[in-house]
Short mmCIF file of C-alpha atoms in Angstrom, two decimals:
data_model
loop_
_atom_site.label_atom_id
_atom_site.label_comp_id
_atom_site.label_asym_id
_atom_site.label_seq_id
_atom_site.Cartn_x
_atom_site.Cartn_y
_atom_site.Cartn_z
CA MET A 1 -13.71 -6.72 7.45
CA LYS A 2 -10.60 -4.89 8.47
CA ASN A 3 -8.06 -3.63 5.99
CA PHE A 4 -6.44 -1.24 8.39
CA ILE A 5 -3.09 0.31 8.17
CA THR A 6 -0.83 -1.49 10.86
CA ILE A 7 -2.03 -0.30 8.26
CA SER A 8 -4.37 -3.24 7.19
CA LEU A 9 -5.23 0.25 6.59
CA LEU A 10 -5.37 1.88 8.18
CA LEU A 11 -4.04 -1.29 11.10
CA PHE A 12 -1.90 -3.79 9.19
CA SER A 13 -4.54 -6.26 10.35
CA VAL A 14 -5.27 -8.35 7.33
CA VAL A 15 -3.24 -7.14 4.39
CA ALA A 16 -0.83 -9.97 3.71
CA PHE A 17 2.29 -9.48 1.61
CA ALA A 18 4.73 -12.04 0.33
CA GLN A 19 8.45 -11.71 0.92
CA SER A 20 10.10 -9.09 -1.36
CA LYS A 21 6.94 -8.61 -3.42
CA THR A 22 6.25 -5.57 -5.61
CA ILE A 23 2.63 -4.46 -5.42
CA VAL A 24 0.39 -1.61 -6.51
CA ALA A 25 -1.09 0.28 -3.56
CA GLY A 26 -1.99 3.75 -2.35
CA TRP A 27 0.31 3.80 0.65
CA THR A 28 3.70 2.63 1.77
CA SER A 29 5.70 2.35 4.96
CA LEU A 30 9.29 2.29 6.07
CA VAL A 31 10.02 0.53 9.35
CA GLN A 32 12.83 -0.26 11.76
CA PRO A 33 12.20 -3.16 14.17
CA VAL A 34 13.73 -2.94 17.65
CA ASN A 35 14.05 -5.94 19.99
CA VAL A 36 12.36 -5.03 23.29
CA GLN A 37 12.16 -8.38 25.06
CA ASN A 38 14.37 -6.99 27.82
CA MET A 39 12.12 -3.90 28.13
CA GLN A 40 8.77 -5.54 28.80
CA ASN A 41 6.37 -3.38 30.86
CA TRP A 42 8.43 -0.29 30.10
CA LYS A 43 7.14 2.93 28.53
CA PHE A 44 8.41 4.27 25.22
CA ARG A 45 8.19 7.41 23.13
CA ALA A 46 9.12 7.66 19.48
CA SER A 47 9.46 10.88 17.54
CA ALA A 48 10.50 12.25 14.16
CA LYS A 49 10.54 15.48 12.20
CA ILE A 50 8.09 15.54 9.25
CA ARG A 51 7.08 17.88 6.42
CA LYS A 52 5.45 17.46 2.99
CA GLU A 53 5.28 19.16 -0.42
CA ASN A 54 3.30 18.88 -3.69
CA ASP A 55 0.44 17.06 -2.00
CA ASN A 56 -3.33 17.28 -2.26
CA ASN A 57 -4.20 16.87 1.41
CA SER A 58 -2.34 13.56 1.44
CA LYS A 59 -1.36 11.83 4.67
CA CYS A 60 2.04 11.13 6.15
CA ALA A 61 2.98 10.31 9.72
CA ILE A 62 4.99 8.15 12.06
CA TRP A 63 3.62 4.89 13.39
CA ALA A 64 4.53 2.38 16.06
CA ARG A 65 3.46 -1.20 16.70
CA VAL A 66 4.40 -3.82 19.29
CA ASP A 67 4.63 -7.41 18.05
CA ASN A 68 4.18 -9.95 20.83
CA ILE A 69 6.01 -13.22 21.37
CA ASP A 70 2.83 -15.13 20.40
CA ASP A 71 2.56 -13.17 17.12
CA THR A 72 -0.36 -11.07 18.33
CA THR A 73 -0.33 -7.27 18.22
CA GLY A 74 0.18 -5.15 21.31
CA PHE A 75 0.32 -1.37 21.16
CA PHE A 76 -0.44 0.24 17.81
CA GLU A 77 -0.76 3.82 16.62
CA ASN A 78 -0.55 5.36 13.17
CA GLN A 79 -0.80 9.13 13.50
CA ALA A 80 -2.02 9.46 9.91
CA TYR A 81 -5.44 8.63 11.30
CA SER A 82 -5.38 11.17 14.10
CA ASN A 83 -5.72 14.92 13.99
CA ILE A 84 -2.09 15.81 13.26
CA LYS A 85 -1.35 18.54 10.72
CA VAL A 86 1.71 18.10 8.53
CA THR A 87 2.72 21.16 6.50
CA SER A 88 5.66 22.26 4.36
CA GLU A 89 7.48 23.33 7.54
CA TRP A 90 9.36 20.84 9.72
CA LYS A 91 7.50 19.81 12.86
CA THR A 92 8.14 17.20 15.55
CA PHE A 93 5.59 14.41 16.00
CA THR A 94 5.65 12.00 18.94
CA ILE A 95 4.00 8.70 19.84
CA GLU A 96 3.96 7.51 23.44
CA GLY A 97 2.96 4.02 24.51
CA ASN A 98 3.60 0.93 26.61
CA ILE A 99 5.73 -2.11 25.87
CA ASN A 100 3.53 -4.88 27.26
CA SER A 101 4.56 -8.01 29.14
CA LYS A 102 4.50 -10.23 26.01
CA ALA A 103 6.35 -7.78 23.76
CA ARG A 104 9.06 -9.00 21.41
CA ILE A 105 9.55 -6.29 18.76
CA LEU A 106 8.77 -2.58 18.76
CA ASN A 107 8.38 -1.30 15.19
CA ILE A 108 9.02 2.38 14.49
CA GLY A 109 8.05 3.60 11.05
CA ALA A 110 7.35 6.32 8.51
CA PHE A 111 4.01 6.19 6.66
CA ALA A 112 2.91 7.92 3.45
CA GLU A 113 -0.40 7.73 1.62
CA ASP A 114 -1.40 9.13 -1.79
CA ASN A 115 0.48 11.54 -4.07
CA GLY A 116 3.08 13.92 -2.73
CA ASP A 117 6.62 14.42 -1.50
CA PHE A 118 6.92 13.33 2.15
CA TYR A 119 10.05 14.15 4.16
CA PHE A 120 11.17 12.56 7.46
CA ASP A 121 14.24 13.30 9.59
CA ASP A 122 15.79 12.63 13.01
CA PHE A 123 13.89 9.57 14.24
CA LYS A 124 14.33 9.08 17.98
CA LEU A 125 13.32 6.29 20.38
CA GLU A 126 13.39 6.60 24.17
CA VAL A 127 12.34 4.15 26.91
CA ASN A 128 11.63 4.40 30.61
CA ASP A 129 11.52 1.46 33.02
CA GLY A 130 9.14 3.30 35.35
CA LYS A 131 11.56 3.29 38.25
CA THR A 132 12.93 6.76 37.56
CA LYS A 133 11.83 9.83 35.62
CA LYS A 134 14.86 9.59 33.37
CA TRP A 135 14.37 8.46 29.76
CA LYS A 136 17.01 6.37 28.02
CA GLU A 137 17.60 6.81 24.29
CA ILE A 138 17.78 3.64 22.19
CA SER A 139 20.07 3.92 19.19
CA LEU A 140 18.33 3.60 15.82
CA LYS A 141 20.24 2.76 12.66
CA ASN A 142 20.65 5.70 10.26
CA SER A 143 18.06 7.67 12.23
CA GLY A 144 18.91 10.94 10.46
CA PHE A 145 19.37 9.37 7.00
CA GLU A 146 22.86 10.81 6.60
CA GLU A 147 24.14 7.42 5.40
CA ASP A 148 23.03 5.73 2.20
CA LEU A 149 19.57 4.25 2.61
CA ILE A 150 20.08 0.52 2.23
CA LEU A 151 16.62 -1.02 2.37
CA GLU A 152 16.37 -4.36 4.19
CA LYS A 153 19.47 -3.42 6.19
CA ASN A 154 18.93 -0.33 8.33
CA TRP A 155 15.33 0.34 7.29
CA VAL A 156 12.78 -2.02 5.71
CA GLU A 157 10.03 -1.13 3.26
CA GLY A 158 6.78 -2.74 4.36
CA ILE A 159 5.14 -3.35 7.72
CA GLY A 160 7.75 -5.43 9.52
CA ARG A 161 7.11 -9.03 10.59
CA ASN A 162 9.59 -10.13 7.90
CA LYS A 163 7.15 -8.96 5.21
CA ILE A 164 9.15 -6.85 2.77
CA THR A 165 7.07 -5.09 0.17
CA HIS A 166 7.94 -2.59 -2.52
CA VAL A 167 5.00 -0.44 -3.59
CA LYS A 168 5.26 0.41 -7.28
CA ASN A 169 3.81 3.90 -6.97
CA PHE A 170 6.33 5.10 -4.39
CA SER A 171 10.05 5.83 -4.46
CA ILE A 172 12.04 5.88 -1.23
CA THR A 173 15.34 7.76 -1.21
CA THR A 174 17.37 10.27 0.75
CA SER A 175 17.18 13.93 -0.25
CA ASP A 176 19.28 17.06 0.20
CA ASN A 177 16.20 19.29 -0.21
CA GLN A 178 16.02 21.36 3.00
CA PRO A 179 16.82 18.63 5.56
CA PHE A 180 15.94 19.41 9.16
CA SER A 181 19.50 18.72 10.26
CA GLY A 182 22.65 17.46 8.61
CA LYS A 183 22.86 17.13 4.86
CA LYS A 184 20.01 14.72 4.05
CA SER A 185 16.57 13.54 5.08
CA LEU A 186 14.26 10.71 4.03
CA LEU A 187 12.03 11.34 1.00
CA ILE A 188 9.03 9.13 0.22
CA LYS A 189 7.45 10.21 -3.07
CA GLY A 190 4.01 9.01 -4.22
CA GLN A 191 2.82 9.40 -7.83
CA ASN A 192 -0.21 8.53 -9.99
CA ILE A 193 -2.25 7.14 -7.11
CA ILE A 194 -6.02 7.05 -7.56
CA GLY A 195 -8.05 8.57 -4.76
CA ASN A 196 -5.88 11.66 -4.86
CA MET A 197 -6.22 12.75 -8.47
CA PRO A 198 -6.90 16.30 -9.74
CA HIS A 199 -10.21 15.30 -11.37
CA GLY A 200 -11.70 14.04 -8.10
CA LYS A 201 -14.95 15.62 -6.89
CA PHE A 202 -17.16 15.85 -3.80
CA ALA A 203 -20.90 15.14 -3.61
CA ASP A 204 -23.09 16.44 -0.80
CA VAL A 205 -25.06 13.39 0.36
CA ASN A 206 -26.83 12.45 3.58
CA GLY A 207 -25.13 15.16 5.64
CA ILE A 208 -21.56 14.43 4.47
CA LYS A 209 -19.22 15.29 1.61
CA MET A 210 -18.49 12.09 -0.32
CA TYR A 211 -15.32 12.09 -2.40
CA TYR A 212 -15.34 10.21 -5.70
CA GLU A 213 -13.41 9.70 -8.92
CA THR A 214 -14.58 8.35 -12.28
CA TYR A 215 -12.70 6.54 -15.04
CA GLY A 216 -13.72 5.37 -18.52
CA GLU A 217 -17.09 5.27 -20.26
CA GLY A 218 -19.95 2.83 -20.61
CA GLU A 219 -22.26 1.10 -18.13
CA PRO A 220 -21.69 2.37 -14.57
CA LEU A 221 -19.64 0.16 -12.24
CA LEU A 222 -19.43 1.23 -8.59
CA MET A 223 -16.40 0.00 -6.61
CA LEU A 224 -16.65 -0.09 -2.81
CA HIS A 225 -13.58 -0.47 -0.60
CA GLY A 226 -13.12 -2.21 2.75
CA ASN A 227 -13.23 -1.01 6.35
CA GLY A 228 -9.97 0.87 6.78
CA GLN A 229 -9.38 1.51 3.10
CA SER A 230 -10.12 4.21 0.55
CA ILE A 231 -10.43 4.54 -3.22
CA SER A 232 -6.82 3.46 -3.70
CA ALA A 233 -7.77 -0.10 -2.67
CA PHE A 234 -8.73 -0.68 -6.31
CA MET A 235 -5.53 0.48 -7.97
CA ASN A 236 -5.18 -2.97 -9.53
CA GLN A 237 -8.69 -2.85 -11.01
CA VAL A 238 -9.34 0.63 -12.44
CA ASP A 239 -7.31 0.36 -15.65
CA VAL A 240 -8.78 -3.03 -16.52
CA PHE A 241 -12.44 -2.28 -15.86
CA SER A 242 -12.45 1.31 -17.17
CA LYS A 243 -11.75 -0.03 -20.67
CA LYS A 244 -15.32 -1.30 -20.76
CA TYR A 245 -17.21 0.40 -17.92
CA LYS A 246 -17.61 3.82 -16.40
CA VAL A 247 -15.84 3.07 -13.14
CA ILE A 248 -17.04 5.12 -10.18
CA ILE A 249 -15.03 4.82 -6.97
CA VAL A 250 -16.06 6.51 -3.72
CA ASP A 251 -14.50 7.05 -0.33
CA CYS A 252 -17.09 5.80 2.14
CA ARG A 253 -17.85 8.11 5.05
CA GLU A 254 -15.10 8.50 7.64
CA ARG A 255 -12.54 7.09 5.18
CA GLY A 256 -10.24 8.69 2.62
CA LYS A 257 -11.31 12.24 1.82
CA SER A 258 -14.99 11.80 2.72
CA THR A 259 -16.29 13.52 5.82
CA TYR A 260 -18.71 12.21 8.44
CA ASP A 261 -21.16 13.40 11.06
CA LYS A 262 -19.67 12.65 14.48
CA THR A 263 -23.12 12.73 16.04
CA LYS A 264 -24.26 9.69 14.04
CA GLU A 265 -23.12 6.10 14.55
CA LEU A 266 -21.16 4.56 11.72
CA THR A 267 -23.34 1.70 10.46
CA PHE A 268 -23.79 -0.13 7.18
CA ASP A 269 -27.34 1.19 6.90
CA ILE A 270 -26.22 4.81 6.97
CA GLN A 271 -23.61 4.04 4.32
CA VAL A 272 -26.24 2.39 2.12
CA GLU A 273 -28.26 5.61 2.33
CA ASP A 274 -25.13 7.58 1.43
CA LEU A 275 -24.69 5.45 -1.69
CA LYS A 276 -28.36 5.61 -2.68
CA GLN A 277 -28.36 9.41 -2.51
CA PHE A 278 -25.07 9.56 -4.39
CA LEU A 279 -26.31 7.36 -7.24
CA ASP A 280 -29.53 9.40 -7.43
CA GLN A 281 -27.48 12.59 -7.72
CA GLN A 282 -25.44 11.02 -10.52
CA ASN A 283 -28.72 10.09 -12.26
CA ILE A 284 -27.71 6.42 -12.32
CA LYS A 285 -30.70 4.12 -12.75
CA LYS A 286 -28.88 0.78 -12.86
CA VAL A 287 -25.42 -0.11 -11.57
CA LYS A 288 -23.06 -3.02 -11.18
CA ILE A 289 -21.20 -3.13 -7.86
CA LEU A 290 -17.79 -4.58 -7.02
CA GLY A 291 -17.18 -4.68 -3.27
CA TRP A 292 -14.19 -5.81 -1.26
CA SER A 293 -14.57 -6.73 2.42
CA ASP A 294 -16.95 -4.19 4.00
CA GLY A 295 -17.57 -2.96 0.46
CA GLY A 296 -18.92 -6.44 -0.29
CA ILE A 297 -21.28 -6.15 2.67
CA LEU A 298 -22.51 -2.83 1.27
CA ALA A 299 -23.04 -4.45 -2.14
CA ILE A 300 -25.21 -7.17 -0.57
CA LEU A 301 -27.22 -4.60 1.38
CA MET A 302 -27.68 -2.42 -1.70
CA ALA A 303 -29.02 -5.45 -3.58
CA LEU A 304 -31.45 -6.13 -0.71
CA LYS A 305 -32.62 -2.58 -0.04
CA HIS A 306 -32.57 -1.19 -3.59
CA PRO A 307 -33.11 -4.15 -5.93
CA ASP A 308 -34.32 -2.00 -8.86
CA LEU A 309 -31.05 -0.06 -8.77
CA VAL A 310 -28.60 -2.97 -8.73
CA ASP A 311 -27.86 -4.99 -11.88
CA LYS A 312 -25.16 -7.38 -10.54
CA ILE A 313 -22.90 -7.58 -7.51
CA ALA A 314 -19.45 -9.14 -7.09
CA CYS A 315 -18.26 -9.39 -3.48
CA SER A 316 -14.90 -10.51 -2.11
CA GLY A 317 -14.42 -11.30 1.58
CA ALA A 318 -17.89 -10.25 2.77
CA ASN A 319 -19.77 -11.52 5.80
CA ILE A 320 -23.42 -11.06 6.76
CA PHE A 321 -23.01 -11.20 10.56
CA PRO A 322 -19.96 -10.49 12.77
CA GLU A 323 -19.34 -14.13 13.67
CA GLY A 324 -18.78 -14.91 10.00
CA VAL A 325 -15.11 -14.13 10.52
CA THR A 326 -12.72 -16.66 12.00
CA ASP A 327 -12.79 -17.03 15.78
CA GLU A 328 -9.21 -15.78 15.97
CA GLU A 329 -10.01 -12.63 13.97
CA PHE A 330 -13.12 -11.92 16.04
CA LYS A 331 -11.26 -12.35 19.33
CA GLU A 332 -8.34 -10.17 18.23
CA SER A 333 -10.69 -7.45 17.00
CA LYS A 334 -12.48 -7.34 20.37
CA GLU A 335 -9.17 -7.15 22.22
CA THR A 336 -7.89 -4.43 19.92
CA LEU A 337 -11.06 -2.39 20.36
CA ALA A 338 -10.79 -2.62 24.15
CA ARG A 339 -7.20 -1.41 23.99
CA LEU A 340 -8.03 1.44 21.61
CA ILE A 341 -10.78 2.64 23.95
CA LYS A 342 -8.46 2.43 26.95
CA GLU A 343 -5.70 4.34 25.16
CA ASN A 344 -7.98 6.91 23.51
CA LYS A 345 -6.25 10.07 24.69
CA ASP A 346 -7.65 13.31 23.23
CA GLY A 347 -9.78 11.37 20.77
CA LYS A 348 -6.79 10.09 18.78
CA ASN A 349 -8.41 6.66 18.34
CA ASP A 350 -11.95 7.84 17.56
CA VAL A 351 -11.87 6.75 13.91
CA TYR A 352 -10.32 3.38 14.75
CA ILE A 353 -12.96 2.78 17.41
CA ASP A 354 -15.77 3.58 14.98
CA LEU A 355 -14.36 1.22 12.38
CA TYR A 356 -13.84 -1.66 14.80
CA ASN A 357 -17.30 -1.18 16.29
CA LEU A 358 -18.79 -1.26 12.80
CA ASP A 359 -17.53 -4.78 12.11
CA LEU A 360 -17.99 -6.12 15.63
CA LYS A 361 -21.65 -5.04 15.78
CA TYR A 362 -22.85 -5.23 12.18
CA PRO A 363 -24.29 -6.38 9.85
CA ASN A 364 -27.01 -8.54 11.37
CA LEU A 365 -28.45 -10.45 8.45
CA LYS A 366 -29.60 -14.08 8.33
CA TYR A 367 -28.98 -16.52 5.52
CA GLU A 368 -32.69 -16.63 4.71
CA ASP A 369 -32.66 -12.84 4.20
CA LEU A 370 -30.46 -13.35 1.14
CA LYS A 371 -33.23 -15.17 -0.70
CA ALA A 372 -34.67 -11.73 -1.47
CA ILE A 373 -31.66 -10.76 -3.61
CA ARG A 374 -32.86 -10.87 -7.22
CA CYS A 375 -29.69 -9.95 -9.10
CA PRO A 376 -26.86 -12.30 -10.16
CA SER A 377 -24.27 -12.30 -7.38
CA LEU A 378 -20.66 -13.51 -7.45
CA ILE A 379 -19.49 -14.33 -3.91
CA MET A 380 -15.70 -14.67 -3.60
CA ALA A 381 -13.06 -15.19 -0.93
CA GLY A 382 -9.53 -16.44 -0.56
CA ASP A 383 -9.07 -19.96 0.76
CA LYS A 384 -7.11 -18.42 3.65
CA ASP A 385 -9.54 -15.53 4.15
CA VAL A 386 -10.46 -14.12 7.57
CA ILE A 387 -14.02 -14.88 6.52
CA LYS A 388 -14.87 -18.50 7.34
CA THR A 389 -15.01 -20.53 4.13
CA GLU A 390 -18.24 -22.20 5.20
CA HIS A 391 -19.76 -18.75 5.73
CA THR A 392 -18.81 -17.62 2.22
CA VAL A 393 -20.22 -20.85 0.74
CA LYS A 394 -23.48 -20.46 2.65
CA ILE A 395 -23.90 -16.86 1.46
CA ALA A 396 -23.54 -17.94 -2.18
CA GLU A 397 -25.92 -20.87 -1.68
CA SER A 398 -28.56 -18.62 -0.06
CA ILE A 399 -28.75 -16.17 -2.98
CA PRO A 400 -31.05 -17.50 -5.74
CA LYS A 401 -28.67 -16.39 -8.52
CA GLY A 402 -25.53 -16.76 -6.43
CA GLN A 403 -22.22 -17.98 -7.81
CA LEU A 404 -19.21 -19.01 -5.73
CA ALA A 405 -15.46 -18.59 -6.21
CA ILE A 406 -12.97 -19.66 -3.54
CA ILE A 407 -9.59 -18.53 -4.83
CA PRO A 408 -6.71 -20.85 -3.90
CA ASN A 409 -3.57 -19.80 -2.08
CA SER A 410 -4.90 -16.36 -1.25
CA THR A 411 -6.11 -14.38 1.76
CA HIS A 412 -8.60 -11.62 2.46
CA SER A 413 -6.42 -9.48 0.19
CA VAL A 414 -6.87 -11.56 -2.96
CA VAL A 415 -7.78 -8.30 -4.76
CA VAL A 416 -4.13 -7.23 -4.57
CA GLU A 417 -2.49 -10.64 -4.23
CA LYS A 418 -3.90 -12.13 -7.43
CA PRO A 419 -5.25 -9.16 -9.41
CA GLU A 420 -5.14 -10.81 -12.85
CA LEU A 421 -7.12 -13.85 -11.73
CA PHE A 422 -9.48 -11.75 -9.63
CA ASN A 423 -10.14 -9.27 -12.43
CA SER A 424 -10.71 -12.04 -14.96
CA LEU A 425 -13.29 -13.78 -12.76
CA VAL A 426 -15.19 -10.57 -12.10
CA MET A 427 -15.05 -9.38 -15.71
CA ASP A 428 -16.35 -12.72 -17.00
CA PHE A 429 -19.18 -12.59 -14.47
CA PHE A 430 -20.16 -9.02 -15.39
CA ASP A 431 -19.94 -9.81 -19.12
CA ASP A 432 -22.11 -12.91 -18.90
CA LYS A 433 -25.59 -12.16 -20.19
#
């Protein structure tokens, strides 16, 4: 399911962070929440100056999200997943949107993903009540970063919604290195983040270029990320598993650095073919697979379609038909898709639309189909997962060599919430002969 930035991932949909928690991740965000309850049904535009250095085609951008009174999400856009081009020269980037009738908070933020030095300056927020053509500027705290950056006071690291998160692989400071105006700008610096490493390679498979990285030696272990994620989703796993296995991590098509064919629908079947061709190219005859979310779905499908290739699978937060998610998640996904289609100006939401359609339409398996899986299969989920617990249990029960692990006090993001427990369970399962 979704791990979008709203960034869950790409949309902040399902990644859950505890208050003031330090995590390992491939992206971070800085946000300033603005109360807009007296501006409902108004228009807004948010802008900032951005540039970057020392990057390897990494992403940085501004983002905006409306949080409604009923805790649902209204408008959302993260320009990192549009066609913007950030270079070493300062450039202005702007997001325009609507503050809906249930709006409570408008979040304005800076986003950075992967390794690099990302600079932001002169954030600006304007609103228009629709009665005149005149825009009114709303004052933002420390918008030009001339004052000391006091996190949790004028800007908050994380995604808003009172969820403050420090990401270990990023530092957030002010910098006097060529600010756009004044004496300082914001600097977000990312280091040692997998998915953006110098040894990464591309493989030509099934009409796309698939990006991948390898770590360690031994039996091959393929790690598959979720819907709106990339290789960096497994930053908490690589060091542990690469001590025993040759860990191979790929960016699935239309995610991370991998390309895609816009003329072909994004489906799980086409991704399975991508993976089959990739493994053939790597001359891999037998592989273990660890999949999170949509990556878990791919692991199940690989075990069904290519049983001779798959040794074992471990899946966290996978479903085998769209209604396997909670009713609330399914309803919100449909509403979000409708809004993204409606607001899809100049194709800016094309990737989002593809990703939402993928999980709303597929896969279309039945429980009895899983009886054909021959390999040992560990089926996992958090007890507060967006996947229905009864669905996870039924999947494990339907696989002849299925094992079940419902991890307490955890969500769809158990992979990052409880990495030591998660890694131990998976390692024990893979090691068991």
